[in-house]
Short mmCIF file of N, CA and C in Angstrom, two decimals:
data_model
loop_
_atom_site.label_atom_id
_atom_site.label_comp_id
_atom_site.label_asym_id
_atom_site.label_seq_id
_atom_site.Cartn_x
_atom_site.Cartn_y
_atom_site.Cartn_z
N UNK A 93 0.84 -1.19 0.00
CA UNK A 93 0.00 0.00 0.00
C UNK A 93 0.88 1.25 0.00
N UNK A 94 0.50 2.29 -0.77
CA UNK A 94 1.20 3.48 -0.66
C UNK A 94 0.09 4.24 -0.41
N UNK A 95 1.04 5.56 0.78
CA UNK A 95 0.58 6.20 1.44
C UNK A 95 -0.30 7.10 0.34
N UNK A 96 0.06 7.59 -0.83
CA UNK A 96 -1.13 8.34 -1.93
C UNK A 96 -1.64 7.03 -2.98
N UNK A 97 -3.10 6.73 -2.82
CA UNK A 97 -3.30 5.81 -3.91
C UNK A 97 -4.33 6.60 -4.70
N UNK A 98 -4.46 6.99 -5.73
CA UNK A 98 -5.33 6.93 -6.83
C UNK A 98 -5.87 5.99 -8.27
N UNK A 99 -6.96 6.55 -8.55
CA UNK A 99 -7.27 5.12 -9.66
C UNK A 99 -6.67 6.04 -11.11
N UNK A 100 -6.43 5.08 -12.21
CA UNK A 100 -6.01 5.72 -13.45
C UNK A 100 -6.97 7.29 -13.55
N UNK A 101 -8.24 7.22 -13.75
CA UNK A 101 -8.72 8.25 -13.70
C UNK A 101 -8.47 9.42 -12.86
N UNK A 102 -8.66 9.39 -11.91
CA UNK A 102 -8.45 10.04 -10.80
C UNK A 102 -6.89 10.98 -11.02
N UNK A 103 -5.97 10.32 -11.80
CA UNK A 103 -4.78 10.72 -11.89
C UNK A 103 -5.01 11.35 -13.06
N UNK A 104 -5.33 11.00 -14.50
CA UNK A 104 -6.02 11.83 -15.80
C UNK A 104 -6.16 13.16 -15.46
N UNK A 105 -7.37 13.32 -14.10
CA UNK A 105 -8.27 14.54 -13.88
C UNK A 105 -6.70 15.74 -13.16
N UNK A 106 -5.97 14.98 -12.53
CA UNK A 106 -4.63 16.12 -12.24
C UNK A 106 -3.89 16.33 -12.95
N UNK A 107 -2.79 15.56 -13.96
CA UNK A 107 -2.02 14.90 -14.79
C UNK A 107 -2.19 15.75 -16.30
N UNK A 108 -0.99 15.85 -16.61
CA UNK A 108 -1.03 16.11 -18.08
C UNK A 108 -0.87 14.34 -18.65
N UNK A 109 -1.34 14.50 -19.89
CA UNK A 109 -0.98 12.87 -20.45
C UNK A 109 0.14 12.21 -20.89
N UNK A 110 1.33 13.54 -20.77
CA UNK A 110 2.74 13.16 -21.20
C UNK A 110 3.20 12.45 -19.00
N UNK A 111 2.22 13.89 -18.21
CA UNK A 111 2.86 13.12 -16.82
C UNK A 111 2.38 11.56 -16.09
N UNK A 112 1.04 11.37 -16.92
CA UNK A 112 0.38 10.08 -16.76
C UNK A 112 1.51 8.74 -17.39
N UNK A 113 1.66 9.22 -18.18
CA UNK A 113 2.44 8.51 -19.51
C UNK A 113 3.38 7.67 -18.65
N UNK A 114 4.71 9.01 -18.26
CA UNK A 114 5.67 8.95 -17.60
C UNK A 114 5.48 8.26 -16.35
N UNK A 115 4.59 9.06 -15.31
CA UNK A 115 4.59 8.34 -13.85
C UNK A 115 4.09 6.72 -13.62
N UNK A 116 2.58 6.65 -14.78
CA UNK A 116 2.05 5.29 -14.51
C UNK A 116 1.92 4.56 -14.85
N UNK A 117 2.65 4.74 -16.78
CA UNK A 117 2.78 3.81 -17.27
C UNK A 117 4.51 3.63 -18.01
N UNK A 118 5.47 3.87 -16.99
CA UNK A 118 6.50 3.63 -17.20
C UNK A 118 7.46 4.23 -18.29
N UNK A 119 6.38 5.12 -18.75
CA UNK A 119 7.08 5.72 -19.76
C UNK A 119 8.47 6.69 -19.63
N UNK A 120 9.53 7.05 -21.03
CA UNK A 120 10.22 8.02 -21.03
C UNK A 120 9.98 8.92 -21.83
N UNK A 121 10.38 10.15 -21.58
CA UNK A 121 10.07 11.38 -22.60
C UNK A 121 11.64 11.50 -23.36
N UNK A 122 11.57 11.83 -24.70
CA UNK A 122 12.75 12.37 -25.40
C UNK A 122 14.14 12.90 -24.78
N UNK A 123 15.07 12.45 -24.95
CA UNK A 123 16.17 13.14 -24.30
C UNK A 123 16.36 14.68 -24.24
N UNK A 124 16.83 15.32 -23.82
CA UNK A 124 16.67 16.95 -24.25
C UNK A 124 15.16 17.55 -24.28
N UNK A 125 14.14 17.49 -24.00
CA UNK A 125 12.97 17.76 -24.78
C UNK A 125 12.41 18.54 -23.64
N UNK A 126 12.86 17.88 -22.28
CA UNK A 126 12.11 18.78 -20.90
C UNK A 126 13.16 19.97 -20.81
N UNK A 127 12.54 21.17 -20.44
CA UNK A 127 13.15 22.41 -19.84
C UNK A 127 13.63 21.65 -18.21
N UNK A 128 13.27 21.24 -17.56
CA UNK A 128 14.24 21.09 -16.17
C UNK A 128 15.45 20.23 -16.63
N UNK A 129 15.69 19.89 -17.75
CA UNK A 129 17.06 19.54 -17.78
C UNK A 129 18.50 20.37 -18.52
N UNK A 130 17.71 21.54 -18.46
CA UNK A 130 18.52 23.08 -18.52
C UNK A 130 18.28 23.90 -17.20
N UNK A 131 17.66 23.72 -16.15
CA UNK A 131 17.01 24.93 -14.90
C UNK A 131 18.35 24.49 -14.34
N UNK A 132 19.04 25.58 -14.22
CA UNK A 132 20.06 25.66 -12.81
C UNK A 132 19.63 26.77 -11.75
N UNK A 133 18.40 27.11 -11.65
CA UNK A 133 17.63 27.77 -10.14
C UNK A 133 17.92 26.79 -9.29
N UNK A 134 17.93 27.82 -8.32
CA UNK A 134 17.70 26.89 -6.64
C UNK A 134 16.64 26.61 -6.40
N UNK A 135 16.43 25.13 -5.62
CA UNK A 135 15.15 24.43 -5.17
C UNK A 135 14.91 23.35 -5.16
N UNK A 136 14.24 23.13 -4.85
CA UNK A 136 13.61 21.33 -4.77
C UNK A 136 12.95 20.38 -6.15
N UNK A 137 12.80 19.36 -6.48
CA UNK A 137 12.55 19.12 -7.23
C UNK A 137 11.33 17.71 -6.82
N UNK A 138 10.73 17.74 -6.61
CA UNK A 138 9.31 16.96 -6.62
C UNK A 138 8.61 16.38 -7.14
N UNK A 139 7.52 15.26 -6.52
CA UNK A 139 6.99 14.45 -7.55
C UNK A 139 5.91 15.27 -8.03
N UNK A 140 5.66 14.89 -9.13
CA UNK A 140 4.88 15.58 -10.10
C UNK A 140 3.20 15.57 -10.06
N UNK A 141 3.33 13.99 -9.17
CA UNK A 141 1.61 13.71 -9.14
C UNK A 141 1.73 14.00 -7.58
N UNK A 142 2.19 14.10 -6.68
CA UNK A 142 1.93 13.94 -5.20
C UNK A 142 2.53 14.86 -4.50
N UNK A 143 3.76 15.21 -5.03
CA UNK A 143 4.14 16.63 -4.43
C UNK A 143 5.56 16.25 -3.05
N UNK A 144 5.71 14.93 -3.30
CA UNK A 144 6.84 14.47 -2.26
C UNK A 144 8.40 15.13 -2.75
N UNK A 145 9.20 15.70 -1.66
CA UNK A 145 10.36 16.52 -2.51
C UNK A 145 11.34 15.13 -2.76
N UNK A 146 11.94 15.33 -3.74
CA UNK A 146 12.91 14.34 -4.20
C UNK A 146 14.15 14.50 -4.31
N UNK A 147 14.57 15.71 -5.19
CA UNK A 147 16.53 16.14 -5.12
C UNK A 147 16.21 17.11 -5.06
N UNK A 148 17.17 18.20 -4.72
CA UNK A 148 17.69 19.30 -4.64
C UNK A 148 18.54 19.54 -5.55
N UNK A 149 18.14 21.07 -5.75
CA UNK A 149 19.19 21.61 -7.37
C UNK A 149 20.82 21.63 -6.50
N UNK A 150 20.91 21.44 -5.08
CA UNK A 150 22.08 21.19 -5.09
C UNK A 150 22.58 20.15 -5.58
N UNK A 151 22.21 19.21 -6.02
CA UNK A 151 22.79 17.74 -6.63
C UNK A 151 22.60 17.63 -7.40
N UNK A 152 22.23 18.40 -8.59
CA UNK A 152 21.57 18.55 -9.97
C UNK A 152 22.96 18.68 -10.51
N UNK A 153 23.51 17.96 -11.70
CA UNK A 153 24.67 18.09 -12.80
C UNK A 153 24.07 18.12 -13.91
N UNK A 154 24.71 18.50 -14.97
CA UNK A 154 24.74 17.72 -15.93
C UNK A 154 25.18 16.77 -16.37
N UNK A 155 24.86 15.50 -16.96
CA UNK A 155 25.57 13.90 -17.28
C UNK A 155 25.60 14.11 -18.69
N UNK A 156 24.79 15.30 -19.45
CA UNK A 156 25.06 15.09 -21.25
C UNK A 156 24.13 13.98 -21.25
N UNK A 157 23.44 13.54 -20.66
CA UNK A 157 22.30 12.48 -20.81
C UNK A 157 20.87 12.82 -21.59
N UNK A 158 20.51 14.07 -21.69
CA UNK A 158 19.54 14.81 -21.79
C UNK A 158 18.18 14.89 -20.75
N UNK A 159 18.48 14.23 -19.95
CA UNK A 159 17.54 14.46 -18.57
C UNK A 159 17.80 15.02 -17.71
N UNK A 160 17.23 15.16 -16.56
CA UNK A 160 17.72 15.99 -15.53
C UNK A 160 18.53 15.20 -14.45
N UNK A 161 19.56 14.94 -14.17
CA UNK A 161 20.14 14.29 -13.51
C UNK A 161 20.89 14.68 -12.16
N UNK A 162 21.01 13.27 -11.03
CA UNK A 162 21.08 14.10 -9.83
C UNK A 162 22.37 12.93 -9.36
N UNK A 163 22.99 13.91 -8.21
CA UNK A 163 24.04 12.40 -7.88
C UNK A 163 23.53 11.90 -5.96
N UNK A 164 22.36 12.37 -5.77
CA UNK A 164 21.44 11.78 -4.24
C UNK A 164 19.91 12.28 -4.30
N UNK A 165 18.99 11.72 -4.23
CA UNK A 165 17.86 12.16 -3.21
C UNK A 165 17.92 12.78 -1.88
N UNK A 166 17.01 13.89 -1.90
CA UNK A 166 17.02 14.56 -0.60
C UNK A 166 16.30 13.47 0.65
N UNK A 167 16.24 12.53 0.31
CA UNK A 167 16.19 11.54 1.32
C UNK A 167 15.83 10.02 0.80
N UNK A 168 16.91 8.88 1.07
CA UNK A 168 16.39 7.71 0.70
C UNK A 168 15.15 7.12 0.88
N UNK A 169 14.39 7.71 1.67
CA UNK A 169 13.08 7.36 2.13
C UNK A 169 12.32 7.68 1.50
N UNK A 170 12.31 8.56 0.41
CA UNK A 170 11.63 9.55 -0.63
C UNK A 170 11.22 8.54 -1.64
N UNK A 171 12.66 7.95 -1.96
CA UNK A 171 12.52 7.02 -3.23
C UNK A 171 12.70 5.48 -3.30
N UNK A 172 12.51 4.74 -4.05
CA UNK A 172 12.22 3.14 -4.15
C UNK A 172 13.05 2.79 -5.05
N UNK A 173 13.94 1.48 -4.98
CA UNK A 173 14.51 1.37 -5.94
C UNK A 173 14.13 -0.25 -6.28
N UNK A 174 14.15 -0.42 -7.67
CA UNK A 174 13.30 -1.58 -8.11
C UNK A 174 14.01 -2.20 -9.53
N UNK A 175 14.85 -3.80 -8.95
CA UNK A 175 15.21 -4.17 -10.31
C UNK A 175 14.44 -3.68 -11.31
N UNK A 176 14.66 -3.39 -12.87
CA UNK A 176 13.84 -3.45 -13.91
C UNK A 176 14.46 -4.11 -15.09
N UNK A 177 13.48 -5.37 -15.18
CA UNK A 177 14.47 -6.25 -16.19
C UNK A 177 13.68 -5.70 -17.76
N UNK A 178 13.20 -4.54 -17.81
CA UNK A 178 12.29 -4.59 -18.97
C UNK A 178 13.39 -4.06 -20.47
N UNK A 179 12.73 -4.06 -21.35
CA UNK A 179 13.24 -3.97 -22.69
C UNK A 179 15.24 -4.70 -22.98
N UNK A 180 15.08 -5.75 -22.41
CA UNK A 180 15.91 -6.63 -23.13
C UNK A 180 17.09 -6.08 -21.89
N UNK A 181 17.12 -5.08 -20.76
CA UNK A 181 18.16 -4.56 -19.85
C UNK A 181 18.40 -5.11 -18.44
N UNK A 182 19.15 -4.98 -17.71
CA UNK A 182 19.02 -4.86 -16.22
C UNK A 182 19.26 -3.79 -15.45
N UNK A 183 18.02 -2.66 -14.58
CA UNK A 183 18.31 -1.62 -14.50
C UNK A 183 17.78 -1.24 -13.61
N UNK A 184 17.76 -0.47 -12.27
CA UNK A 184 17.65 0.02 -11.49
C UNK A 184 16.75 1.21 -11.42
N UNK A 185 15.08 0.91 -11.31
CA UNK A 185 14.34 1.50 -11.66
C UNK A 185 13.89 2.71 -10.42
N UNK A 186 13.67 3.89 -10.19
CA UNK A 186 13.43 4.72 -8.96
C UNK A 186 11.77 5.15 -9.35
N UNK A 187 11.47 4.81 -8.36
CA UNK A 187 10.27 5.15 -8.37
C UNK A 187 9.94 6.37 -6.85
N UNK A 188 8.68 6.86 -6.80
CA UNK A 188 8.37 7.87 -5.48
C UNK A 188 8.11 6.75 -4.14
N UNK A 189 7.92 6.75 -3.52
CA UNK A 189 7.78 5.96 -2.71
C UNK A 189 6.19 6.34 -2.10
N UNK A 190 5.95 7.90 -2.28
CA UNK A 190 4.51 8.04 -1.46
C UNK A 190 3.50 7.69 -3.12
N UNK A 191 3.75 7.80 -3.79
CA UNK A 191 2.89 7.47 -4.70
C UNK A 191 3.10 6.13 -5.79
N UNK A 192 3.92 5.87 -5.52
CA UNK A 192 4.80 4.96 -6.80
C UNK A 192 4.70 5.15 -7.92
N UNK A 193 4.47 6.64 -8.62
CA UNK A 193 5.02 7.03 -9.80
C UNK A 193 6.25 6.28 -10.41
N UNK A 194 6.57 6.38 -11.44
CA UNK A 194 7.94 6.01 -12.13
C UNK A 194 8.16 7.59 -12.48
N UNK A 195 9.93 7.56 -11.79
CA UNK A 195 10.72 8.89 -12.00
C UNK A 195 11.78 8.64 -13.11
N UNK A 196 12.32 7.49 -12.73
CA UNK A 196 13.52 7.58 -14.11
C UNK A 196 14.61 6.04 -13.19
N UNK A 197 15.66 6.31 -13.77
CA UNK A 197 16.46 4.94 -13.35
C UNK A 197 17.63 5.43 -12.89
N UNK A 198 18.70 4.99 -11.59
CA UNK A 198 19.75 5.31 -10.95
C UNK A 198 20.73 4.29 -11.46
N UNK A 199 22.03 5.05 -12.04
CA UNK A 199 22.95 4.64 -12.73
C UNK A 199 24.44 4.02 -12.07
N UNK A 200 25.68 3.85 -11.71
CA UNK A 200 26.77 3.75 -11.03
C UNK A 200 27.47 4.69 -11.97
N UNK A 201 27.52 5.36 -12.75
CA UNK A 201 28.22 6.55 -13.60
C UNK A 201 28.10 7.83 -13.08
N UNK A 202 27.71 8.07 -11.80
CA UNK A 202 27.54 9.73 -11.56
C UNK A 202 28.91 10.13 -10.70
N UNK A 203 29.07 11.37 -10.57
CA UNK A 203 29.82 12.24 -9.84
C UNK A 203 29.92 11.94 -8.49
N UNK A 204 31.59 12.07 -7.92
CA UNK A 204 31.66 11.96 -6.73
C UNK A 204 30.69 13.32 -6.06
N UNK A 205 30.49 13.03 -4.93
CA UNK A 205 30.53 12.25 -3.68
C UNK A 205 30.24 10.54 -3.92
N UNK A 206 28.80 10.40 -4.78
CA UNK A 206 28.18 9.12 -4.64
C UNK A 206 28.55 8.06 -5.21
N UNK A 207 29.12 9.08 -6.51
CA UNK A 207 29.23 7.86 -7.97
C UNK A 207 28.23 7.18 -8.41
N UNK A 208 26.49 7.89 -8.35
CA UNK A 208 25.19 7.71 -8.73
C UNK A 208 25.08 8.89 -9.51
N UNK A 209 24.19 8.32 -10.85
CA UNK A 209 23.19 9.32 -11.60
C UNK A 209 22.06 9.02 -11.56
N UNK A 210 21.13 9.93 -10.66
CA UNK A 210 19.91 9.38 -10.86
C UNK A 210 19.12 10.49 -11.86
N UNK A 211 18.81 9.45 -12.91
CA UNK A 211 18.15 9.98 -14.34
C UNK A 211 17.14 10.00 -14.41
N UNK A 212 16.61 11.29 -14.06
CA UNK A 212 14.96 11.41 -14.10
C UNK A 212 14.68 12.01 -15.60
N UNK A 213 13.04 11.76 -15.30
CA UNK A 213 11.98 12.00 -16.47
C UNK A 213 11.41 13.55 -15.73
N UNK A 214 11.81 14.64 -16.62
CA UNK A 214 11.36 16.13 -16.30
C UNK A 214 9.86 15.74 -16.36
N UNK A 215 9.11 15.56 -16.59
CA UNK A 215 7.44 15.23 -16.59
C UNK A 215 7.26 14.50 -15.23
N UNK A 216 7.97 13.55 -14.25
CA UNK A 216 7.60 13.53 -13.32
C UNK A 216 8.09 14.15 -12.61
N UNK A 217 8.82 15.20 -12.68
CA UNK A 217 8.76 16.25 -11.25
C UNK A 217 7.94 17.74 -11.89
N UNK A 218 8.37 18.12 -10.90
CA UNK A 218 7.39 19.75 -10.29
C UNK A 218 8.98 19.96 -10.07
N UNK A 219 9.41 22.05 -10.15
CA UNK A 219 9.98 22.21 -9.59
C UNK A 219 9.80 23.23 -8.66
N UNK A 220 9.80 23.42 -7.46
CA UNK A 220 9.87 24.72 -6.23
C UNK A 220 11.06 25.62 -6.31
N UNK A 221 10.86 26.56 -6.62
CA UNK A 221 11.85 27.57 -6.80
C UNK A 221 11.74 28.24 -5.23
N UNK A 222 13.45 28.16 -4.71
CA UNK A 222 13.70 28.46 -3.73
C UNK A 222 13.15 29.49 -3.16
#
């Protein structure tokens, strides 16, 4: 059980259909294509359907990946991490934890401190400008 449950609909009526796409049906958006993977403002960065904070633009890099990429969550408790054996890969899927959206997948290629990229989908976050 997660602490936010909604039914497909229910999520439609908040949701754009690119953030439905993304959060509930696993989808990715185009590399380059979201504006938060150019925002270097200060702030939080959040789930998109539920509003749980996720990274901070302090951990925001660029990877040249074309997403918005981070090297921690503002708290492990925030996020879920979930083999994903889908499309022929093995991959480390992050999901929200209060809603179980799908955010994007955490890599072993990022920047010290962690040596994590976690590669989100700009459609599932919100961003809070400091």
């Amino acid at each position: 059980m997660r602490e936010v449950e909604k039914t497909k609909e229910e999520w439609q009526k908040e949701l754009t259909g690119q953030q439905c796409f993304v959060l509930f049906e696993k989808g990715t958006e185009r590399p380059f294509s979201h504006p938060y993977n150019d925002n270097k403002e200060e702030g939080t960065y959040v789930c998109a359907a539920c509003g749980t904070p996720l990274f901070s633009s302090d951990t925001k890099y660029d990877s040249g990946s074309g997403w918005p990429s981070f090297f921690q969550p503002i708290s492990s408790g925030n996020v879920e991490e979930i083999v994903d054996r889908g499309h022929g890969m093995i991959r480390t899927e992050v999901v929200c934890r209060t809603c179980g959206g799908h955010l994007g997948h955490v890599f072993n290629d990022g920047p010290k401190p962690t040596g994590l990229r976690y590669c989100m989908n700009g459609a599932a976050l919100k961003f809070d400008k400091a």
